[in-house]
Short mmCIF file of C-alpha atoms in Angstrom, two decimals:
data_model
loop_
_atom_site.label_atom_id
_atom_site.label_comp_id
_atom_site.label_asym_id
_atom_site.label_seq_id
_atom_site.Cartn_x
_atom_site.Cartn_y
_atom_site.Cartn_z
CA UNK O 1 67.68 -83.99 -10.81
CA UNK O 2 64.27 -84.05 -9.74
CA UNK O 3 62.04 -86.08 -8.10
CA UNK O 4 59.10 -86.15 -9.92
CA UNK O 5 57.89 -84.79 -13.48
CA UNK O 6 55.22 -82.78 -11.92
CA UNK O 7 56.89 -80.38 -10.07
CA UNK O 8 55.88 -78.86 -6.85
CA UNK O 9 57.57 -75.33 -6.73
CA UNK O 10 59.18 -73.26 -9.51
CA UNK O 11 62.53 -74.60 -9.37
CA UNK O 12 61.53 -78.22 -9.34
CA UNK O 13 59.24 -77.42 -12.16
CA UNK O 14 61.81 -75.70 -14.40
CA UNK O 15 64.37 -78.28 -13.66
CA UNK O 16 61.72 -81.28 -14.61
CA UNK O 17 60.55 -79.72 -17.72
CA UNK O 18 64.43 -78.92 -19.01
CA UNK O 19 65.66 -82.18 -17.84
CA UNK O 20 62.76 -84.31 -18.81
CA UNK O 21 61.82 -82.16 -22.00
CA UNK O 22 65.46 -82.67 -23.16
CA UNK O 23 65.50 -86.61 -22.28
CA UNK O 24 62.08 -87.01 -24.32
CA UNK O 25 63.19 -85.12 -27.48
CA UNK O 26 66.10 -86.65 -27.64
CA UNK O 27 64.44 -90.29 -27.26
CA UNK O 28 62.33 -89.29 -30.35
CA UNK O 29 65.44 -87.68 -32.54
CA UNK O 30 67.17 -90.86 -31.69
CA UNK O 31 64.10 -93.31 -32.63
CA UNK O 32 63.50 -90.88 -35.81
CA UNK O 33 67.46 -91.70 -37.03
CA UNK O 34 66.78 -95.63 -36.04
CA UNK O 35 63.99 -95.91 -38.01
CA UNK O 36 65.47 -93.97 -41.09
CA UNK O 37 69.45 -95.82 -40.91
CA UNK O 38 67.18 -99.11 -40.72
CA UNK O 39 63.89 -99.41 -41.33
CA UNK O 40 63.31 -102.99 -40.58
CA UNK O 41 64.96 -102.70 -37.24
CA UNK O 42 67.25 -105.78 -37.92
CA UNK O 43 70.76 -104.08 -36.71
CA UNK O 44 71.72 -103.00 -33.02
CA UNK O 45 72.44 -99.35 -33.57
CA UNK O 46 74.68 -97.74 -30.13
CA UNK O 47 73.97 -94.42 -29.27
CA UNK O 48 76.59 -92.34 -27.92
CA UNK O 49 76.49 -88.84 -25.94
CA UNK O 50 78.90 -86.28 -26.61
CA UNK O 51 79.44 -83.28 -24.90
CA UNK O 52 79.49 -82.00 -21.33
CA UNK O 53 75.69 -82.10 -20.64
CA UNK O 54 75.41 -85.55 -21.64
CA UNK O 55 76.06 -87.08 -18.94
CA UNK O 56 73.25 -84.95 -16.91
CA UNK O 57 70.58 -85.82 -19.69
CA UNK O 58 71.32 -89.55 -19.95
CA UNK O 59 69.26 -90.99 -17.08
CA UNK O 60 66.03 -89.16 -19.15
CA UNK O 61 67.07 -90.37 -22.34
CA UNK O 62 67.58 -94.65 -21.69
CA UNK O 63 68.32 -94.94 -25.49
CA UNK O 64 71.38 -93.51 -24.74
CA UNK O 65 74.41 -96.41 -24.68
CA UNK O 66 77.07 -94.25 -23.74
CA UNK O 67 78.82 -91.03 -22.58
CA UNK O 68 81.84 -89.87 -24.06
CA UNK O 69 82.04 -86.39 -23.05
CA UNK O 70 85.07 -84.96 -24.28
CA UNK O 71 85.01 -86.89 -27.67
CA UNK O 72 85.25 -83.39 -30.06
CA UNK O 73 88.34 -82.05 -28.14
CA UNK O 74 89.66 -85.94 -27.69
CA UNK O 75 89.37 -85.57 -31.73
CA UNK O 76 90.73 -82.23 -32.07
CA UNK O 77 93.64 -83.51 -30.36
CA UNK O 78 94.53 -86.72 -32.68
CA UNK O 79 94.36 -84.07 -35.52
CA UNK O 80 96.69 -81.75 -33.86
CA UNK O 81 99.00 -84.32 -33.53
CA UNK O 82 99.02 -85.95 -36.75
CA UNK O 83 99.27 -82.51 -37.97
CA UNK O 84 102.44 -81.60 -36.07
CA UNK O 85 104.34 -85.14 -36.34
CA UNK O 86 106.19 -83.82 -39.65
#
């Protein structure tokens, strides 16, 4: 991760503005779907991550509760098996 926002060379640069360009749009998408699942703000919405980047993105997007990142394939895998129980 780096160090600082402003980066200093033009790895630590690109590396800031993914990392911290991701983290920011994704705080905004998730206050966006807050605002429109309750606009009056009365009920604690949790945020979860999917996927394998997730976990890399989290610490620039604190709205994020938690990490699950295998929860598609975790999914695919209770349908498979309900599927094949017969």
């Amino acid at each position: 991760p780096p160090k600082k926002v402003i980066g200093t060379s033009t790895v630590s640069a690109m590396k800031s503005g993914v990392l911290n360009g991701y983290g920011a749009m994704i705080e905004g998408l998730i206050e966006k779907v807050k605002k429109e699942m309750d606009p009056e703000g009365s009920t604690a919405i949790a945020v979860l991550a999917t996927g394998g980047m997730s976990a890399i993105v989290r610490p620039f997007a604190p709205s994020i509760d938690r990490v699950e990142p295998n929860l598609t394939l975790e999914g695919l895998l209770l349908i498979f098996e309900k599927l094949t129980r017969r």
